[in-house]
Coordinates of C-alpha atoms and ligand atoms in Angstrom, one line a residue:
X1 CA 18.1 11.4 39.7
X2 CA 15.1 13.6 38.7
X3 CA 13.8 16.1 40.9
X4 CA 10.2 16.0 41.0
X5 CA 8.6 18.2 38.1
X6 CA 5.7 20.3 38.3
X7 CA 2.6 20.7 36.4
X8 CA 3.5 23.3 34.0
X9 CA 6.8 21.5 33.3
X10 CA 7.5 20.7 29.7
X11 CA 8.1 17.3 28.5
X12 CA 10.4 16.8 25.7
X13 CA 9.3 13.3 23.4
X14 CA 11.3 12.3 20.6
X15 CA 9.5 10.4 18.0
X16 CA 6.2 11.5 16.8
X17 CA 4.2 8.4 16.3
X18 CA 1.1 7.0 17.9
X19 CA 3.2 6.1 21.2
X20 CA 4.0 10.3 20.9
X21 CA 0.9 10.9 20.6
X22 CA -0.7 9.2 23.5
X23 CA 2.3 9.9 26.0
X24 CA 1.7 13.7 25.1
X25 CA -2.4 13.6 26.1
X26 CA -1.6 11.5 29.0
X27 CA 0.9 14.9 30.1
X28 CA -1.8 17.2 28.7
X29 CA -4.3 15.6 31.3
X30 CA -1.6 16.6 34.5
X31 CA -1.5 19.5 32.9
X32 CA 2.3 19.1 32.0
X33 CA 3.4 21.0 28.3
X34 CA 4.5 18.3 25.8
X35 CA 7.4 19.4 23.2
X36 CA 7.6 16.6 20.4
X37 CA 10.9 16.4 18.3
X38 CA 10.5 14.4 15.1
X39 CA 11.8 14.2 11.6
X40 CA 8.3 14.1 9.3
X41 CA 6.4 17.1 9.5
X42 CA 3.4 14.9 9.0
X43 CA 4.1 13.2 12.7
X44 CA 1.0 12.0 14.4
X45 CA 2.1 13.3 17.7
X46 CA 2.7 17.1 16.4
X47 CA -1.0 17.2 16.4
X48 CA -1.2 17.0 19.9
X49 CA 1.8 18.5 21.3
X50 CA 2.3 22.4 21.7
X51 CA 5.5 22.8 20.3
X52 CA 7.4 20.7 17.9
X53 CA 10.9 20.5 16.1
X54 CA 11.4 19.1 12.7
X55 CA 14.3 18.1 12.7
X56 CA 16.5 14.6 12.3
X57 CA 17.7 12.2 14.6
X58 CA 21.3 13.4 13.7
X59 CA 21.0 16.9 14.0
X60 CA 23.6 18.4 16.9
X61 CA 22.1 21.8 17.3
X62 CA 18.3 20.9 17.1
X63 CA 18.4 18.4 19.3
X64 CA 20.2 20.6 21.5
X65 CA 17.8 23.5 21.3
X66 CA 15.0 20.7 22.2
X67 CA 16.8 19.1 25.3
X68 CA 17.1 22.7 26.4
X69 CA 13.1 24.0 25.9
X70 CA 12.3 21.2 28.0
X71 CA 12.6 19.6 32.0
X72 CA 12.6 15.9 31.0
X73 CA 13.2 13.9 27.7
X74 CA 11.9 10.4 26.7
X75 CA 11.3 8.8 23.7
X76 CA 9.0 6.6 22.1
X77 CA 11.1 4.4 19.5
X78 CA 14.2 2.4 21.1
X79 CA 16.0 2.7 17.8
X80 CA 17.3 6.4 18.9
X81 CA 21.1 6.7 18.2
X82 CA 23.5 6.8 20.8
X83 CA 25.1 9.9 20.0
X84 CA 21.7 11.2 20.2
X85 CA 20.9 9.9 23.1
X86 CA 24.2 11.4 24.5
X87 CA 23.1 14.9 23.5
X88 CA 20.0 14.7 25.2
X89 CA 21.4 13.2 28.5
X90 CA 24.0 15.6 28.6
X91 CA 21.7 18.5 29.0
X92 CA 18.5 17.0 31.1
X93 CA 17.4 13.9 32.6
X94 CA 16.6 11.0 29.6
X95 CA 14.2 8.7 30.7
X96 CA 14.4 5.9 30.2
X97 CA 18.6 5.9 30.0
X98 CA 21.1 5.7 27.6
X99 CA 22.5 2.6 29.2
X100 CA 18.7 1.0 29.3
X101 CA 18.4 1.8 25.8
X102 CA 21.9 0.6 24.9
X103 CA 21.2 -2.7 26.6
X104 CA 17.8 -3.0 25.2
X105 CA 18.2 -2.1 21.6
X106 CA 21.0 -4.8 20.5
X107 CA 19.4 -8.3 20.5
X108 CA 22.7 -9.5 21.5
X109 CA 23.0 -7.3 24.5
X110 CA 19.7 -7.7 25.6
X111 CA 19.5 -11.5 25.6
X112 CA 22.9 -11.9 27.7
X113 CA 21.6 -9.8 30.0
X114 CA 18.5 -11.2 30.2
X115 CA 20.2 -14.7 30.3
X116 CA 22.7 -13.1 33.3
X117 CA 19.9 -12.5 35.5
X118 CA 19.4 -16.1 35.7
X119 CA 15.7 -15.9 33.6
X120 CA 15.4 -18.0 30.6
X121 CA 15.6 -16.8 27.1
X122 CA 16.1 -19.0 23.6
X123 CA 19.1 -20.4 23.1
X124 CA 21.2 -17.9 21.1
X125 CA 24.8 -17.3 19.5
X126 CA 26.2 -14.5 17.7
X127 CA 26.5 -14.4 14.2
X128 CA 29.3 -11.9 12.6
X129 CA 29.9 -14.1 9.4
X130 CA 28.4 -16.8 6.9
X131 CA 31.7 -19.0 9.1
X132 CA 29.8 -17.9 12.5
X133 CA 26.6 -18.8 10.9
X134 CA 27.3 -22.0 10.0
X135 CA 29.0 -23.0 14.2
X136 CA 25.9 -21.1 15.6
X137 CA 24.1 -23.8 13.2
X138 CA 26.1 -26.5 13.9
X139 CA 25.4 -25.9 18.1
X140 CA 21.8 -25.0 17.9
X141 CA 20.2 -26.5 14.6
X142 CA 17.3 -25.8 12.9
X143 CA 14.1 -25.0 13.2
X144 CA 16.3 -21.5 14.4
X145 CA 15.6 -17.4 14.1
X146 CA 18.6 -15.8 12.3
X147 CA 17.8 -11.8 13.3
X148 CA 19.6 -8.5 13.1
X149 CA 21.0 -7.4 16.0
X150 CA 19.8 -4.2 16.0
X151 CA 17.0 -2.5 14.3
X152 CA 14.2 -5.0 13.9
X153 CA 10.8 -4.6 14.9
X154 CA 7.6 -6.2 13.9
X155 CA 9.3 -9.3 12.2
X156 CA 11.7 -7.0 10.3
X157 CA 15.5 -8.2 10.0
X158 CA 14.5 -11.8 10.6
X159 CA 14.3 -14.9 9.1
X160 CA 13.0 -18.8 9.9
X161 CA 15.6 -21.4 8.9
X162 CA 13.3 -24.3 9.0
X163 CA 13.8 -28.0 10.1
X164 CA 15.3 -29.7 7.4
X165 CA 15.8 -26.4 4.8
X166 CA 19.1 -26.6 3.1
X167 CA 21.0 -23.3 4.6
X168 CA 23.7 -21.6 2.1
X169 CA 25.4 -19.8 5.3
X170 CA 27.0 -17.3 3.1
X171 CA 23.5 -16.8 0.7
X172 CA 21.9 -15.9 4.1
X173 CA 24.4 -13.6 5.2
X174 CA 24.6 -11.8 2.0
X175 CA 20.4 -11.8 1.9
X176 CA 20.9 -9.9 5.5
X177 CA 23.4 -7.8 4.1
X178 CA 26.5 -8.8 6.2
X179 CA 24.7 -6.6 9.1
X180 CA 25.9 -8.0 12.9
X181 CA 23.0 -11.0 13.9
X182 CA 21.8 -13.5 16.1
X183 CA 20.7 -17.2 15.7
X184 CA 18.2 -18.3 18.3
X185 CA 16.9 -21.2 18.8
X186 CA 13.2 -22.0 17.5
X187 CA 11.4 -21.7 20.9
X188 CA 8.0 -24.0 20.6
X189 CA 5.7 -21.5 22.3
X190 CA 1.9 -22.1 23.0
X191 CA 1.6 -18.3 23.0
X192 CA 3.2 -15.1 23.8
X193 CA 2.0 -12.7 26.5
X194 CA 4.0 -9.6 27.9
X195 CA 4.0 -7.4 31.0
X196 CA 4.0 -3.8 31.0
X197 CA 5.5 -2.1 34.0
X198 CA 6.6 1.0 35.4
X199 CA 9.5 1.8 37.6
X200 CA 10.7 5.2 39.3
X201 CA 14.0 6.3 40.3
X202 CA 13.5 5.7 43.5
X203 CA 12.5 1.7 43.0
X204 CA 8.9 2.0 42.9
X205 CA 7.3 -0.4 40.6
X206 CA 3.8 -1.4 39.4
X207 CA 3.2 -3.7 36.5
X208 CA -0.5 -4.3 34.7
X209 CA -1.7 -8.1 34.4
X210 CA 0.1 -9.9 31.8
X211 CA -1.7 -10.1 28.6
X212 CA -1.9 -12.6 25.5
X213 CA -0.8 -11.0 22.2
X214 CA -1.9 -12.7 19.0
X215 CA 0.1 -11.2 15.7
X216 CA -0.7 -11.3 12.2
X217 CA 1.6 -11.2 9.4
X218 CA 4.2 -10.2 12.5
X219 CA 2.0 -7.5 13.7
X220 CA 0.4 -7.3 16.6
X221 CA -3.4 -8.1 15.8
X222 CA -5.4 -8.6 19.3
X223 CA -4.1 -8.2 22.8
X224 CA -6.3 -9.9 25.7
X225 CA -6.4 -9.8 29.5
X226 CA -6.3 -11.6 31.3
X227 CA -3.9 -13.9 29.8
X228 CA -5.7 -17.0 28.9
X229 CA -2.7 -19.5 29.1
X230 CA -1.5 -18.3 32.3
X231 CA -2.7 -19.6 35.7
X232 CA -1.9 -17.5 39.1
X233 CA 1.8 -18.8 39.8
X234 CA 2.9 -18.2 35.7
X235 CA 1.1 -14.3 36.3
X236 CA 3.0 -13.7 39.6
X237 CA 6.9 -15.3 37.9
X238 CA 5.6 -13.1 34.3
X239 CA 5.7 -10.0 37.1
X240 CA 8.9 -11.3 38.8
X241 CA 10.7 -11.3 35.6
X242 CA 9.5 -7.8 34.5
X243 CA 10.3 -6.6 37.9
X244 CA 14.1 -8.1 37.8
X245 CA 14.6 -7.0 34.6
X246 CA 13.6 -3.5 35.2
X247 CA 15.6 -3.6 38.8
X248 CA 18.4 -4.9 36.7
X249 CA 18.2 -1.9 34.3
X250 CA 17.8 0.9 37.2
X251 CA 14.9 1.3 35.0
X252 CA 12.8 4.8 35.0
X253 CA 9.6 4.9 33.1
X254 CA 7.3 2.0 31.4
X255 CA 9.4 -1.2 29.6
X256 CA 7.5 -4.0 28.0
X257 CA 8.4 -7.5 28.3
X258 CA 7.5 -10.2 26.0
X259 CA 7.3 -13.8 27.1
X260 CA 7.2 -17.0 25.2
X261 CA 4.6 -19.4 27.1
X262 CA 6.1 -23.1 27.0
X263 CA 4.1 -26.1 28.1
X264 CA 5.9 -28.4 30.3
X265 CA 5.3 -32.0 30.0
X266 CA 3.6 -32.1 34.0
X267 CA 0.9 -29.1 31.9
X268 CA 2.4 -26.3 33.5
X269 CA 3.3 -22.8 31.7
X270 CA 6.8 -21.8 31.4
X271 CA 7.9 -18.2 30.6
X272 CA 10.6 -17.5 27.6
X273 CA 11.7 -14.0 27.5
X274 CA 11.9 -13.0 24.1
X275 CA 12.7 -9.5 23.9
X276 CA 12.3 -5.9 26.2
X277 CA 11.2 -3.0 24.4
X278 CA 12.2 0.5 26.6
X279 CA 9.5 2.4 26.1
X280 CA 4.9 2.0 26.3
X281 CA 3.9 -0.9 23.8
X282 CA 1.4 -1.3 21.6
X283 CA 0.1 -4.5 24.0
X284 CA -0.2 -1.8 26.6
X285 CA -3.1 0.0 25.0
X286 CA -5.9 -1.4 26.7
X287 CA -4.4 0.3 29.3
X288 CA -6.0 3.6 28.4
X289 CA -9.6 2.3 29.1
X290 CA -9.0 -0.8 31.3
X291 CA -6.9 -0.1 33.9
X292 CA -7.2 2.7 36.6
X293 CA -3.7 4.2 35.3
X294 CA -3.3 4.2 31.9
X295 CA 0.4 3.1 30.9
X296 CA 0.6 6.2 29.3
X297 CA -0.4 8.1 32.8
X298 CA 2.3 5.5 34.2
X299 CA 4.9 6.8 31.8
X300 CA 4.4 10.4 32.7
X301 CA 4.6 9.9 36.2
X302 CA 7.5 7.6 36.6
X303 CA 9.8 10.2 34.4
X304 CA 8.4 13.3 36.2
X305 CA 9.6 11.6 40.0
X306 CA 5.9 11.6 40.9
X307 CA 4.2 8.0 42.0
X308 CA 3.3 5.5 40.2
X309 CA -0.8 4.8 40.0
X310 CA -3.0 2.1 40.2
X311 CA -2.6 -0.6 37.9
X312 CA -5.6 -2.6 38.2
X313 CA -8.4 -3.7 36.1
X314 CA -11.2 -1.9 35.8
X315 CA -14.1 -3.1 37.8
X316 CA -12.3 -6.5 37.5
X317 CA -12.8 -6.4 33.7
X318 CA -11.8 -8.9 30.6
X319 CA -10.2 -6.6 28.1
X320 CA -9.7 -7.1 24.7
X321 CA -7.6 -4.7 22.5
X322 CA -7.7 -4.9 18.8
X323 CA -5.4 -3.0 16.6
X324 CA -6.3 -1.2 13.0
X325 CA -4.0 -2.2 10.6
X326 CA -4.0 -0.4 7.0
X327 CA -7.8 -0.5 5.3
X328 CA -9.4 -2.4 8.4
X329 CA -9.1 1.5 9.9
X330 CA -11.8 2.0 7.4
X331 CA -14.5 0.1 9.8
X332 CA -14.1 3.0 12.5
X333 CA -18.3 3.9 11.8
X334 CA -18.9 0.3 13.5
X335 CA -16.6 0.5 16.4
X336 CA -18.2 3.8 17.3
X337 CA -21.8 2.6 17.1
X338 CA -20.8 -0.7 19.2
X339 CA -21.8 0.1 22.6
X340 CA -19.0 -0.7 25.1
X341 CA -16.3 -0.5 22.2
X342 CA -13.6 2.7 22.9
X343 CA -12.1 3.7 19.2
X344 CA -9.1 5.3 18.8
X345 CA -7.5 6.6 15.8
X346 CA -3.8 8.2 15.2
X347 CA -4.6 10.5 12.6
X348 CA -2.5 8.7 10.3
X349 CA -3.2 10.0 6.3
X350 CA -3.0 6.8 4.1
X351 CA -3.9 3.6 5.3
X352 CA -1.1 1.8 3.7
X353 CA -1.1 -1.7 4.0
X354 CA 0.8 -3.1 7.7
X355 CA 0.3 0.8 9.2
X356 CA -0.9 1.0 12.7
X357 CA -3.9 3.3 12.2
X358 CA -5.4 2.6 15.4
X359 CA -6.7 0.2 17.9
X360 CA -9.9 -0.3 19.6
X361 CA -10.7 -1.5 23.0
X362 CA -13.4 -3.7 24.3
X363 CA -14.0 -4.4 27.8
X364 CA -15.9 -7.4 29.3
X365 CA -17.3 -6.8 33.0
Ligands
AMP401 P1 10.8 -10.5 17.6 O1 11.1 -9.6 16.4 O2 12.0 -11.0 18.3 O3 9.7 -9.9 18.5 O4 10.1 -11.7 16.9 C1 8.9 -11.6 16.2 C2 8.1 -12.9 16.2 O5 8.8 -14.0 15.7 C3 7.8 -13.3 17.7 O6 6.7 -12.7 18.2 C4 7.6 -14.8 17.5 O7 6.3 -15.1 17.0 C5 8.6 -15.2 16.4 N1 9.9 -15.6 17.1 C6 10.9 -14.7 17.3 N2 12.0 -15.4 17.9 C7 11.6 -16.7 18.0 C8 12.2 -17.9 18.6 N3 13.4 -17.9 19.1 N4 11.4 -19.0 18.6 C9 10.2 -19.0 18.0 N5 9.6 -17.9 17.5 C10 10.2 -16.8 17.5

């Protein structure tokens, strides 16, 4: 358990991108010192932190040397190794855990648990082999998701098999590289929405309004709340989930949930958890502008022992959150002149194509 730090204290963040970056200002602003460990020199978060190591993800000593220079240690990618996860936990308190991230960062893992707790998830088998392919096939048939187990994010390691497509099993092992996978059942959602929620050692929790995340080409495109698709029960069991799961996970800083949103035949929503990610999310960023805690602000204080703020809407407001993928960054001269709109850029140098070079939030009294 963490003592409660100071301001002054130094928080350690491994991984330098834009989630870094914004976790280190929301410290600066309590006044906290913000050590960022990363492997590119070019990191976006280096530019706001006040001490940084270059260093890899596999490097004993550095990492080390980092745990040490700081008071607490989080991170803001949940592919982190375990062994380096270990390191870090050995010497001061990781938030959120080893175990969390363990659970959390194998899509096999994560589903059973989620599925233990009772709350629904897609239908899903392991795959070790073009002959597991082919049962998991055989049980759940196609339209399905064939994914890696680990290290997939933004549609990456996955793969449709459609209704009716002629599956080689061993052609799509080979295309996936023989890596440990999943089949999941095609889930026919209406729309996704997740929560984003904080939790403290000591059980505290506070969760944001769910929101409705549209994605293009597998990124996220557009985050809005409130959630259109979801009345006042679906909200309140979108919280309940996000609050069991994080319960489950003796959780200690901000998770994301993503939800499937199902339409029973009676009309009403059902919620589909899809997947956890340990860490702020990118469909928390309206946060920064439309709640009265920031999930960023939320982060900090949950892994520093301090209480969680307010999560509510400003003045009651619609928000709409748009991301900047690649060239559209290039329209940031009409996002500052619109009134109302709040532009954020990660000081990202090219503007390759499917980069996250910043989001922009608009809210809606
Ligand atoms: P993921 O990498 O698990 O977040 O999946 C990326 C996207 O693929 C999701 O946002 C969905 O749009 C789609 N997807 C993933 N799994 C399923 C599923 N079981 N059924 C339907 N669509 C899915």
């Amino acid at each position: 358990m963490t003592a409660s730090l100071q301001p002054g204290a130094t928080v350690g963040i491994v991984g330098g991108g834009q989630l870094g970056r914004m976790i280190a200002l929301a410290a600066a602003a309590y006044g906290l010192k913000v050590h960022v460990f990363a492997p590119d020199a070019d990191s976006p978060a280096f530019e706001v932190a006040g001490r940084r190591t270059v260093a890899a993800y596999d490097d004993a000593a550095a990492l080390a040397a980092f745990a040490e220079s700081v008071d607490v240690v989080t991170y803001e990618f949940e592919n982190i190794p375990r062994p380096t996860a270990e390191i870090l936990a050995a010497r001061r308190p990781l938030h959120p855990s080893a175990a969390a991230l363990a659970t959390t960062q194998d899509r096999l893992t994560e589903k059973s648990f989620v599925a233990g707790l009772g709350i629904p998830t897609a239908p899903f088998r392991a795959v070790d082999d073009a002959a597991g392919l082919a049962r998991a096939l055989a049980d759940l048939g196609q339209p399905a998701v064939l994914k890696t187990r680990r290290f997939g994010y933004d549609g990456k390691g996955q793969r449709m098999l459609r209704a009716g497509e002629a599956v080689d099993p061993a052609a799509v092992m080979a295309e996936f590289g023989g890596q440990p996978c999943i089949l999941e059942g095609f889930v026919p959602f209406e729309s996704e929405v997740s929560v984003v929620a904080a939790r403290t050692a000591s059980g505290g929790f506070s969760a944001f309004d769910p929101c409705a995340n549209e994605h293009r080409d597998h990124i996220l495109a557009r985050t809005v709340v409130p959630a259109p698709a979801l009345g006042p029960e679906a909200a309140a069991e979108a919280l309940r989930i996000a609050r069991a799961i994080a319960d489950a996970l003796d959780y200690v800083g901000v998770l994301a949930v993503e939800m499937f949103v199902v339409r029973a035949a009676d009309g009403t929503a059902g919620l589909v958890v899809n997947e956890i990610a340990p860490r702020v999310h990118n469909s928390g960023h309206w946060t920064i502008e439309g709640a009265l805690t920031s999930q960023f602000a939320q982060h900090v204080r949950a892994i520093c022992g301090w209480p969680l703020g307010d999560p509510g809407r400003v003045g009651g407001a619609a928000v709409e959150m748009l991301n900047l993928v690649g060239a559209e960054a290039d329209d940031w001269p009409s996002y500052l002149a619109e009134p109302g709109a709040h532009l954020h850029l990660y000081g990202k140098g090219a503007a390759r194509p499917g980069r996250k070079m910043g989001h922009v939030t608009r809210l809606r009294p």
